[in-house]
Each structure stands twice: as C-alpha cells, then as structure tokens.
mmCIF file of C-alpha atoms in Angstrom:
data_model
loop_
_atom_site.group_PDB
_atom_site.id
_atom_site.type_symbol
_atom_site.label_atom_id
_atom_site.label_comp_id
_atom_site.label_asym_id
_atom_site.label_seq_id
_atom_site.Cartn_x
_atom_site.Cartn_y
_atom_site.Cartn_z
ATOM 1 C CA UNK A 24 104.203 85.131 120.367
ATOM 2 C CA UNK A 25 100.456 85.338 119.674
ATOM 3 C CA UNK A 26 100.654 82.633 117.022
ATOM 4 C CA UNK A 27 102.617 80.412 119.415
ATOM 5 C CA UNK A 28 99.898 80.800 122.046
ATOM 6 C CA UNK A 29 97.255 79.915 119.470
ATOM 7 C CA UNK A 30 99.250 76.884 118.346
ATOM 8 C CA UNK A 31 99.453 75.566 121.920
ATOM 9 C CA UNK A 32 95.683 75.889 122.364
ATOM 10 C CA UNK A 33 94.724 73.795 119.362
ATOM 11 C CA UNK A 34 91.123 73.180 120.459
ATOM 12 C CA UNK A 35 90.544 76.929 120.788
ATOM 13 C CA UNK A 36 92.326 77.488 117.498
ATOM 14 C CA UNK A 37 90.086 75.028 115.646
ATOM 15 C CA UNK A 38 87.014 76.716 117.121
ATOM 16 C CA UNK A 39 88.191 80.153 116.013
ATOM 17 C CA UNK A 40 89.637 79.055 112.682
ATOM 18 C CA UNK A 41 86.694 80.259 110.510
ATOM 19 C CA UNK A 42 86.946 83.725 112.065
ATOM 20 C CA UNK A 43 90.747 83.750 111.926
ATOM 21 C CA UNK A 44 90.647 82.664 108.293
ATOM 22 C CA UNK A 45 88.351 85.567 107.441
ATOM 23 C CA UNK A 46 90.657 87.859 109.429
ATOM 24 C CA UNK A 47 93.610 86.471 107.461
ATOM 25 C CA UNK A 48 91.923 87.245 104.147
ATOM 26 C CA UNK A 49 91.338 90.805 105.287
ATOM 27 C CA UNK A 50 94.876 91.120 106.643
ATOM 28 C CA UNK A 51 96.604 90.152 103.410
ATOM 29 C CA UNK A 52 94.210 92.438 101.494
ATOM 30 C CA UNK A 53 95.037 95.272 103.881
ATOM 31 C CA UNK A 54 98.755 94.540 103.547
ATOM 32 C CA UNK A 55 98.435 94.953 99.773
ATOM 33 C CA UNK A 56 96.357 98.141 99.642
ATOM 34 C CA UNK A 57 97.540 99.740 102.889
ATOM 35 C CA UNK A 58 101.246 98.960 102.790
ATOM 36 C CA UNK A 59 102.713 97.448 99.637
ATOM 37 C CA UNK A 60 101.009 99.579 96.986
ATOM 38 C CA UNK A 61 101.480 102.922 98.828
ATOM 39 C CA UNK A 62 105.097 101.964 99.561
ATOM 40 C CA UNK A 63 105.629 101.282 95.847
ATOM 41 C CA UNK A 64 104.350 104.754 94.968
ATOM 42 C CA UNK A 65 106.396 106.324 97.775
ATOM 43 C CA UNK A 66 109.510 104.624 96.379
ATOM 44 C CA UNK A 67 109.031 106.553 93.142
ATOM 45 C CA UNK A 68 107.314 103.994 90.933
ATOM 46 C CA UNK A 69 104.732 105.366 88.525
ATOM 47 C CA UNK A 70 101.086 104.408 88.790
ATOM 48 C CA UNK A 71 101.365 102.442 85.550
ATOM 49 C CA UNK A 72 104.399 100.503 86.814
ATOM 50 C CA UNK A 73 102.643 99.666 90.075
ATOM 51 C CA UNK A 74 99.494 98.558 88.234
ATOM 52 C CA UNK A 75 101.604 96.358 85.963
ATOM 53 C CA UNK A 76 103.408 94.786 88.937
ATOM 54 C CA UNK A 77 100.122 94.088 90.746
ATOM 55 C CA UNK A 78 98.734 92.500 87.587
ATOM 56 C CA UNK A 79 101.848 90.350 87.206
ATOM 57 C CA UNK A 80 101.659 89.094 90.796
ATOM 58 C CA UNK A 81 97.920 88.432 90.614
ATOM 59 C CA UNK A 82 98.184 86.673 87.241
ATOM 60 C CA UNK A 83 101.187 84.622 88.346
ATOM 61 C CA UNK A 84 99.306 83.116 91.272
ATOM 62 C CA UNK A 85 96.226 82.590 89.106
ATOM 63 C CA UNK A 86 98.321 80.574 86.644
ATOM 64 C CA UNK A 87 99.985 78.597 89.446
ATOM 65 C CA UNK A 88 96.667 77.705 91.051
ATOM 66 C CA UNK A 89 95.078 76.684 87.747
ATOM 67 C CA UNK A 90 98.117 74.604 86.778
ATOM 68 C CA UNK A 91 98.123 72.702 90.062
ATOM 69 C CA UNK A 92 94.365 72.166 89.890
ATOM 70 C CA UNK A 93 94.616 70.830 86.332
ATOM 71 C CA UNK A 94 97.436 68.485 87.311
ATOM 72 C CA UNK A 95 95.487 66.989 90.214
ATOM 73 C CA UNK A 96 92.315 66.728 88.114
ATOM 74 C CA UNK A 97 94.162 64.685 85.489
ATOM 75 C CA UNK A 98 95.723 62.581 88.221
ATOM 76 C CA UNK A 99 92.283 61.856 89.622
ATOM 77 C CA UNK A 100 90.984 60.669 86.267
ATOM 78 C CA UNK A 101 94.041 58.528 85.657
ATOM 79 C CA UNK A 102 94.053 56.789 89.046
ATOM 80 C CA UNK A 103 90.628 56.925 90.600
ATOM 81 C CA UNK A 104 88.095 57.406 87.832
ATOM 82 C CA UNK A 105 88.808 54.502 85.535
ATOM 83 C CA UNK A 106 85.761 52.664 84.184
ATOM 84 C CA UNK A 107 84.842 49.375 85.924
ATOM 85 C CA UNK A 108 85.257 46.147 83.982
ATOM 86 C CA UNK A 109 82.272 44.665 82.151
ATOM 87 C CA UNK A 110 81.842 41.707 84.541
ATOM 88 C CA UNK A 111 81.294 43.919 87.576
ATOM 89 C CA UNK A 112 77.705 44.110 88.830
ATOM 90 C CA UNK A 113 75.549 47.204 88.695
ATOM 91 C CA UNK A 114 75.646 47.525 92.459
ATOM 92 C CA UNK A 115 79.414 47.349 92.604
ATOM 93 C CA UNK A 116 79.567 49.839 89.730
ATOM 94 C CA UNK A 117 77.412 52.296 91.678
ATOM 95 C CA UNK A 118 79.514 51.767 94.772
ATOM 96 C CA UNK A 119 82.695 52.215 92.761
ATOM 97 C CA UNK A 120 81.444 55.452 91.196
ATOM 98 C CA UNK A 121 80.494 56.798 94.633
ATOM 99 C CA UNK A 122 83.929 55.917 95.969
ATOM 100 C CA UNK A 123 85.599 57.529 92.971
ATOM 101 C CA UNK A 124 83.602 60.717 93.406
ATOM 102 C CA UNK A 125 84.585 60.953 97.061
ATOM 103 C CA UNK A 126 88.205 60.297 96.188
ATOM 104 C CA UNK A 127 88.169 62.975 93.507
ATOM 105 C CA UNK A 128 86.646 65.442 95.967
ATOM 106 C CA UNK A 129 89.305 64.630 98.528
ATOM 107 C CA UNK A 130 91.992 65.135 95.903
ATOM 108 C CA UNK A 131 90.518 68.505 94.979
ATOM 109 C CA UNK A 132 90.506 69.544 98.647
ATOM 110 C CA UNK A 133 94.103 68.440 99.139
ATOM 111 C CA UNK A 134 95.102 70.284 95.978
ATOM 112 C CA UNK A 135 93.419 73.487 97.164
ATOM 113 C CA UNK A 136 95.113 73.156 100.557
ATOM 114 C CA UNK A 137 98.569 72.633 99.063
ATOM 115 C CA UNK A 138 98.058 75.542 96.697
ATOM 116 C CA UNK A 139 96.921 77.859 99.503
ATOM 117 C CA UNK A 140 99.930 76.955 101.671
ATOM 118 C CA UNK A 141 102.373 77.448 98.792
ATOM 119 C CA UNK A 142 100.862 80.780 97.741
ATOM 120 C CA UNK A 143 100.768 82.092 101.308
ATOM 121 C CA UNK A 144 104.339 81.007 102.000
ATOM 122 C CA UNK A 145 105.808 82.550 98.854
ATOM 123 C CA UNK A 146 103.714 85.713 99.197
ATOM 124 C CA UNK A 147 104.802 86.132 102.817
ATOM 125 C CA UNK A 148 108.425 85.403 101.884
ATOM 126 C CA UNK A 149 108.427 88.118 99.209
ATOM 127 C CA UNK A 150 106.842 90.589 101.616
ATOM 128 C CA UNK A 151 109.320 89.861 104.405
ATOM 129 C CA UNK A 152 112.273 90.053 102.002
ATOM 130 C CA UNK A 153 111.210 93.549 100.973
ATOM 131 C CA UNK A 154 110.640 94.570 104.602
ATOM 132 C CA UNK A 155 114.119 93.442 105.618
ATOM 133 C CA UNK A 156 115.766 95.245 102.723
ATOM 134 C CA UNK A 157 113.861 98.475 103.401
ATOM 135 C CA UNK A 158 114.738 98.432 107.114
ATOM 136 C CA UNK A 159 118.444 97.986 106.379
ATOM 137 C CA UNK A 160 118.365 100.619 103.632
ATOM 138 C CA UNK A 161 116.768 103.029 106.098
ATOM 139 C CA UNK A 162 119.594 102.514 108.582
ATOM 140 C CA UNK A 163 122.170 103.017 105.821
ATOM 141 C CA UNK A 164 120.524 106.308 104.917
ATOM 142 C CA UNK A 165 120.122 107.568 108.471
ATOM 143 C CA UNK A 166 119.694 105.732 111.798
ATOM 144 C CA UNK A 167 116.521 107.699 112.584
ATOM 145 C CA UNK A 168 115.042 106.683 109.213
ATOM 146 C CA UNK A 169 115.927 103.090 109.976
ATOM 147 C CA UNK A 170 114.182 103.235 113.355
ATOM 148 C CA UNK A 171 111.068 104.763 111.776
ATOM 149 C CA UNK A 172 111.022 102.041 109.126
ATOM 150 C CA UNK A 173 111.468 99.340 111.764
ATOM 151 C CA UNK A 174 108.566 100.721 113.816
ATOM 152 C CA UNK A 175 106.343 100.893 110.722
ATOM 153 C CA UNK A 176 107.128 97.272 109.829
ATOM 154 C CA UNK A 177 106.591 96.094 113.414
ATOM 155 C CA UNK A 178 103.173 97.751 113.580
ATOM 156 C CA UNK A 179 101.785 95.862 110.611
ATOM 157 C CA UNK A 180 103.665 92.646 111.337
ATOM 158 C CA UNK A 181 101.384 91.321 114.134
ATOM 159 C CA UNK A 182 98.023 91.323 112.291
ATOM 160 C CA UNK A 183 99.660 90.033 109.124
ATOM 161 C CA UNK A 184 101.440 87.180 110.903
ATOM 162 C CA UNK A 185 98.199 86.149 112.638
ATOM 163 C CA UNK A 186 96.522 86.192 109.243
ATOM 164 C CA UNK A 187 99.143 84.114 107.441
ATOM 165 C CA UNK A 188 99.330 81.703 110.394
ATOM 166 C CA UNK A 189 95.585 81.045 110.123
ATOM 167 C CA UNK A 190 95.898 80.500 106.375
ATOM 168 C CA UNK A 191 98.651 77.923 106.908
ATOM 169 C CA UNK A 192 96.454 76.067 109.413
ATOM 170 C CA UNK A 193 93.497 76.269 107.026
ATOM 171 C CA UNK A 194 95.728 74.692 104.387
ATOM 172 C CA UNK A 195 96.265 71.638 106.578
ATOM 173 C CA UNK A 196 99.550 72.570 108.272
ATOM 174 C CA UNK A 197 99.787 71.578 111.937
ATOM 175 C CA UNK A 198 99.669 74.665 114.196
ATOM 176 C CA UNK A 199 103.223 74.360 115.558
ATOM 177 C CA UNK A 200 104.557 73.810 112.061
ATOM 178 C CA UNK A 201 102.602 76.857 110.898
ATOM 179 C CA UNK A 202 104.472 78.866 113.541
ATOM 180 C CA UNK A 203 107.723 77.525 112.079
ATOM 181 C CA UNK A 204 106.638 78.569 108.592
ATOM 182 C CA UNK A 205 106.107 82.107 109.864
ATOM 183 C CA UNK A 206 109.541 82.028 111.497
ATOM 184 C CA UNK A 207 111.109 80.818 108.259
ATOM 185 C CA UNK A 208 109.682 83.752 106.325
ATOM 186 C CA UNK A 209 110.967 86.015 109.113
ATOM 187 C CA UNK A 210 114.478 84.651 108.557
ATOM 188 C CA UNK A 211 114.152 85.809 104.945
ATOM 189 C CA UNK A 212 113.637 89.368 106.229
ATOM 190 C CA UNK A 213 116.852 89.101 108.241
ATOM 191 C CA UNK A 214 118.652 87.721 105.192
ATOM 192 C CA UNK A 215 117.438 90.614 103.055
ATOM 193 C CA UNK A 216 118.587 93.093 105.691
ATOM 194 C CA UNK A 217 122.024 91.462 105.921
ATOM 195 C CA UNK A 218 122.486 91.469 102.140
ATOM 196 C CA UNK A 219 121.528 95.135 102.008
ATOM 197 C CA UNK A 220 124.062 96.011 104.694
ATOM 198 C CA UNK A 221 126.726 94.130 102.737
ATOM 199 C CA UNK A 222 125.858 95.265 99.217
ATOM 200 C CA UNK A 223 124.489 98.731 99.937
ATOM 201 C CA UNK A 224 121.260 100.621 99.417
ATOM 202 C CA UNK A 225 121.352 99.947 95.661
ATOM 203 C CA UNK A 226 119.819 96.556 96.436
ATOM 204 C CA UNK A 227 116.792 98.332 97.888
ATOM 205 C CA UNK A 228 116.178 100.101 94.573
ATOM 206 C CA UNK A 229 115.984 96.751 92.801
ATOM 207 C CA UNK A 230 113.946 94.976 95.482
ATOM 208 C CA UNK A 231 111.312 97.713 95.630
ATOM 209 C CA UNK A 232 110.224 96.521 92.205
ATOM 210 C CA UNK A 233 108.872 93.458 94.022
ATOM 211 C CA UNK A 234 106.495 95.558 96.128
ATOM 212 C CA UNK A 235 103.608 95.723 93.620
ATOM 213 C CA UNK A 236 104.184 92.098 92.591
ATOM 214 C CA UNK A 237 103.886 91.020 96.237
ATOM 215 C CA UNK A 238 100.743 93.171 96.483
ATOM 216 C CA UNK A 239 99.241 91.311 93.525
ATOM 217 C CA UNK A 240 99.957 87.929 95.112
ATOM 218 C CA UNK A 241 98.313 89.051 98.357
ATOM 219 C CA UNK A 242 95.257 90.340 96.506
ATOM 220 C CA UNK A 243 94.835 86.953 94.832
ATOM 221 C CA UNK A 244 95.190 85.102 98.144
ATOM 222 C CA UNK A 245 92.649 87.455 99.734
ATOM 223 C CA UNK A 246 90.188 86.839 96.907
ATOM 224 C CA UNK A 247 90.496 83.049 97.091
ATOM 225 C CA UNK A 248 90.282 82.826 100.877
ATOM 226 C CA UNK A 249 87.509 85.385 101.350
ATOM 227 C CA UNK A 250 85.409 83.715 98.657
ATOM 228 C CA UNK A 251 85.814 80.333 100.364
ATOM 229 C CA UNK A 252 85.164 81.745 103.843
ATOM 230 C CA UNK A 253 81.945 83.509 102.834
ATOM 231 C CA UNK A 254 80.569 81.193 100.160
ATOM 232 C CA UNK A 255 78.795 78.707 102.444
ATOM 233 C CA UNK A 256 77.274 81.262 104.813
ATOM 234 C CA UNK A 257 75.476 83.696 102.521
ATOM 235 C CA UNK A 258 72.066 82.967 104.042
ATOM 236 C CA UNK A 259 73.243 82.571 107.615
ATOM 237 C CA UNK A 260 74.015 85.118 110.339
ATOM 238 C CA UNK A 261 77.574 83.753 110.364
ATOM 239 C CA UNK A 262 78.061 85.328 106.927
ATOM 240 C CA UNK A 263 77.939 88.835 108.359
ATOM 241 C CA UNK A 264 80.124 87.840 111.270
ATOM 242 C CA UNK A 265 82.821 86.510 108.965
ATOM 243 C CA UNK A 266 82.481 89.547 106.731
ATOM 244 C CA UNK A 267 83.127 91.619 109.833
ATOM 245 C CA UNK A 268 86.298 89.632 110.515
ATOM 246 C CA UNK A 269 87.468 90.284 106.945
ATOM 247 C CA UNK A 270 86.919 93.977 107.575
ATOM 248 C CA UNK A 271 88.736 93.758 110.919
ATOM 249 C CA UNK A 272 91.795 92.192 109.281
ATOM 250 C CA UNK A 273 91.887 94.799 106.527
ATOM 251 C CA UNK A 274 91.275 97.608 109.006
ATOM 252 C CA UNK A 275 94.068 96.425 111.294
ATOM 253 C CA UNK A 276 96.571 96.433 108.446
ATOM 254 C CA UNK A 277 95.483 99.788 107.004
ATOM 255 C CA UNK A 278 95.422 101.331 110.476
ATOM 256 C CA UNK A 279 98.913 100.005 111.246
ATOM 257 C CA UNK A 280 100.191 101.415 107.942
ATOM 258 C CA UNK A 281 98.715 104.829 108.774
ATOM 259 C CA UNK A 282 100.294 104.819 112.239
ATOM 260 C CA UNK A 283 103.628 103.830 110.722
#
C-alpha cells in the first residue's frame, strides 16, 4: 500500500529517491543480519554452514555483476569506440571521441541499472520464497506457531518492501512497474507456502538452506547501493543525512525482527 502511494506521487518519489535509496540499502542489510542469518542459526545450521552460505550468495552476485559489466564494456568497444577513419578531420575526431565517451558512460549506467534490478529481484524472490515456506511449515507444525511466524514476517515486510521498491526505481523501473515487481515476488511467497502445504514440512528443511545464501545476496546489494548513495556526498551535509537513512533502514529491519 505504501509503495503504491509512492508510485502515484512520482514527483514526490523522485524528490525522496536519494533518501529512499539509502533507506533501501539499510533495509536489505538489516534483513540479512537481523532476519536471515539469525533464522538460519535458529533452524539448526552451524555457524560454519551459515558463513559458507553467506559467502556463496555474496560471491554469486559479485560474479554476476562483474560478468554483466564485462559484457557491456566489450559491447561498448565493439560498437561505439571504433577508431575514426584516416580521412576524418581532427575536429571531427575530437567530436567523435567525446561522443563515444558519453555513449560508453551511458552504457555503463544502463548496465549498472539492469544489474541492480536483476539482483534486487532475485534476492527478494529468494527471501519471499523462504518466508512463504516457513509460514506454511509453521501452520503444519501448530496453528499458533504459524500465526507467530506470519506476524514476524509481516513486521519486517513493510520496511523491506519500501527498500526494494526504491531500488527498483533507482534501477530505472517505472514506479508502477516497480510495485508490480514487488507483487510478483510476493506471489512467490504464496507459491512456496502452497508447495509446503502440499509436500509437507520436509520442504522447509531443504529451503532453509537458502537463508544464508539470500543473506549473502542482500549484503552484496547493500554494499553496492550504499557505496553509490554515499560516494558523491562525502564532503557535503547530505552525506550524513543519507548515512542516517541507511541506519534507519537497518534499524527498522532489526527492530522488526526483534519484535517478531
């Protein structure tokens, strides 16, 4: 509901986007350290297993981002950065180089945006899948356990969805479509719950192995987004404001996990 209201007030959303982006970085960080990692340990995974899963998730997204960046860099050289022919004048050569540099920069920005959207979508999908499975497994164990699990998930859902929504918009997705992306990942939670009800709680034992991996993906997203949000404001008062928003996002998630 909150994300839908933000999407309908696009001018306000664009004004608040730097702050919301910083909040989103903090929210996904808080989801990792305040929810996913503790839940992994609570499910019976050893510290070494959790650390390995976090490393796998973090490294996986690092490889994906570097692979996409390398692909677009090669594409830029092949299409936009070819040398001018010998009969072109010096002035046209300088103009051509300037145009090529701008084009390469635009390509790099589009690549970063696509990568951010893909990473956020798949990270959110994995998280919601686990949430849906755990809720259904709780109800299979005992209805009161299921209700407690549902309340815990609902508490941390709002700040996390605001955070991922802002990251989708930052990645170039139109606000209303970003709302749809959040809804699509929510459908995955329902699908996971339905499969658990059909198959049984044994599915939850297998899916919990994804908890630390999802935490690692969120930690990588938080690192990338927070670095971008704070990089250009280190000497400005806005730097501390955005840092505060990062802390607010992380605090909201950790606080919700503690209440749950």
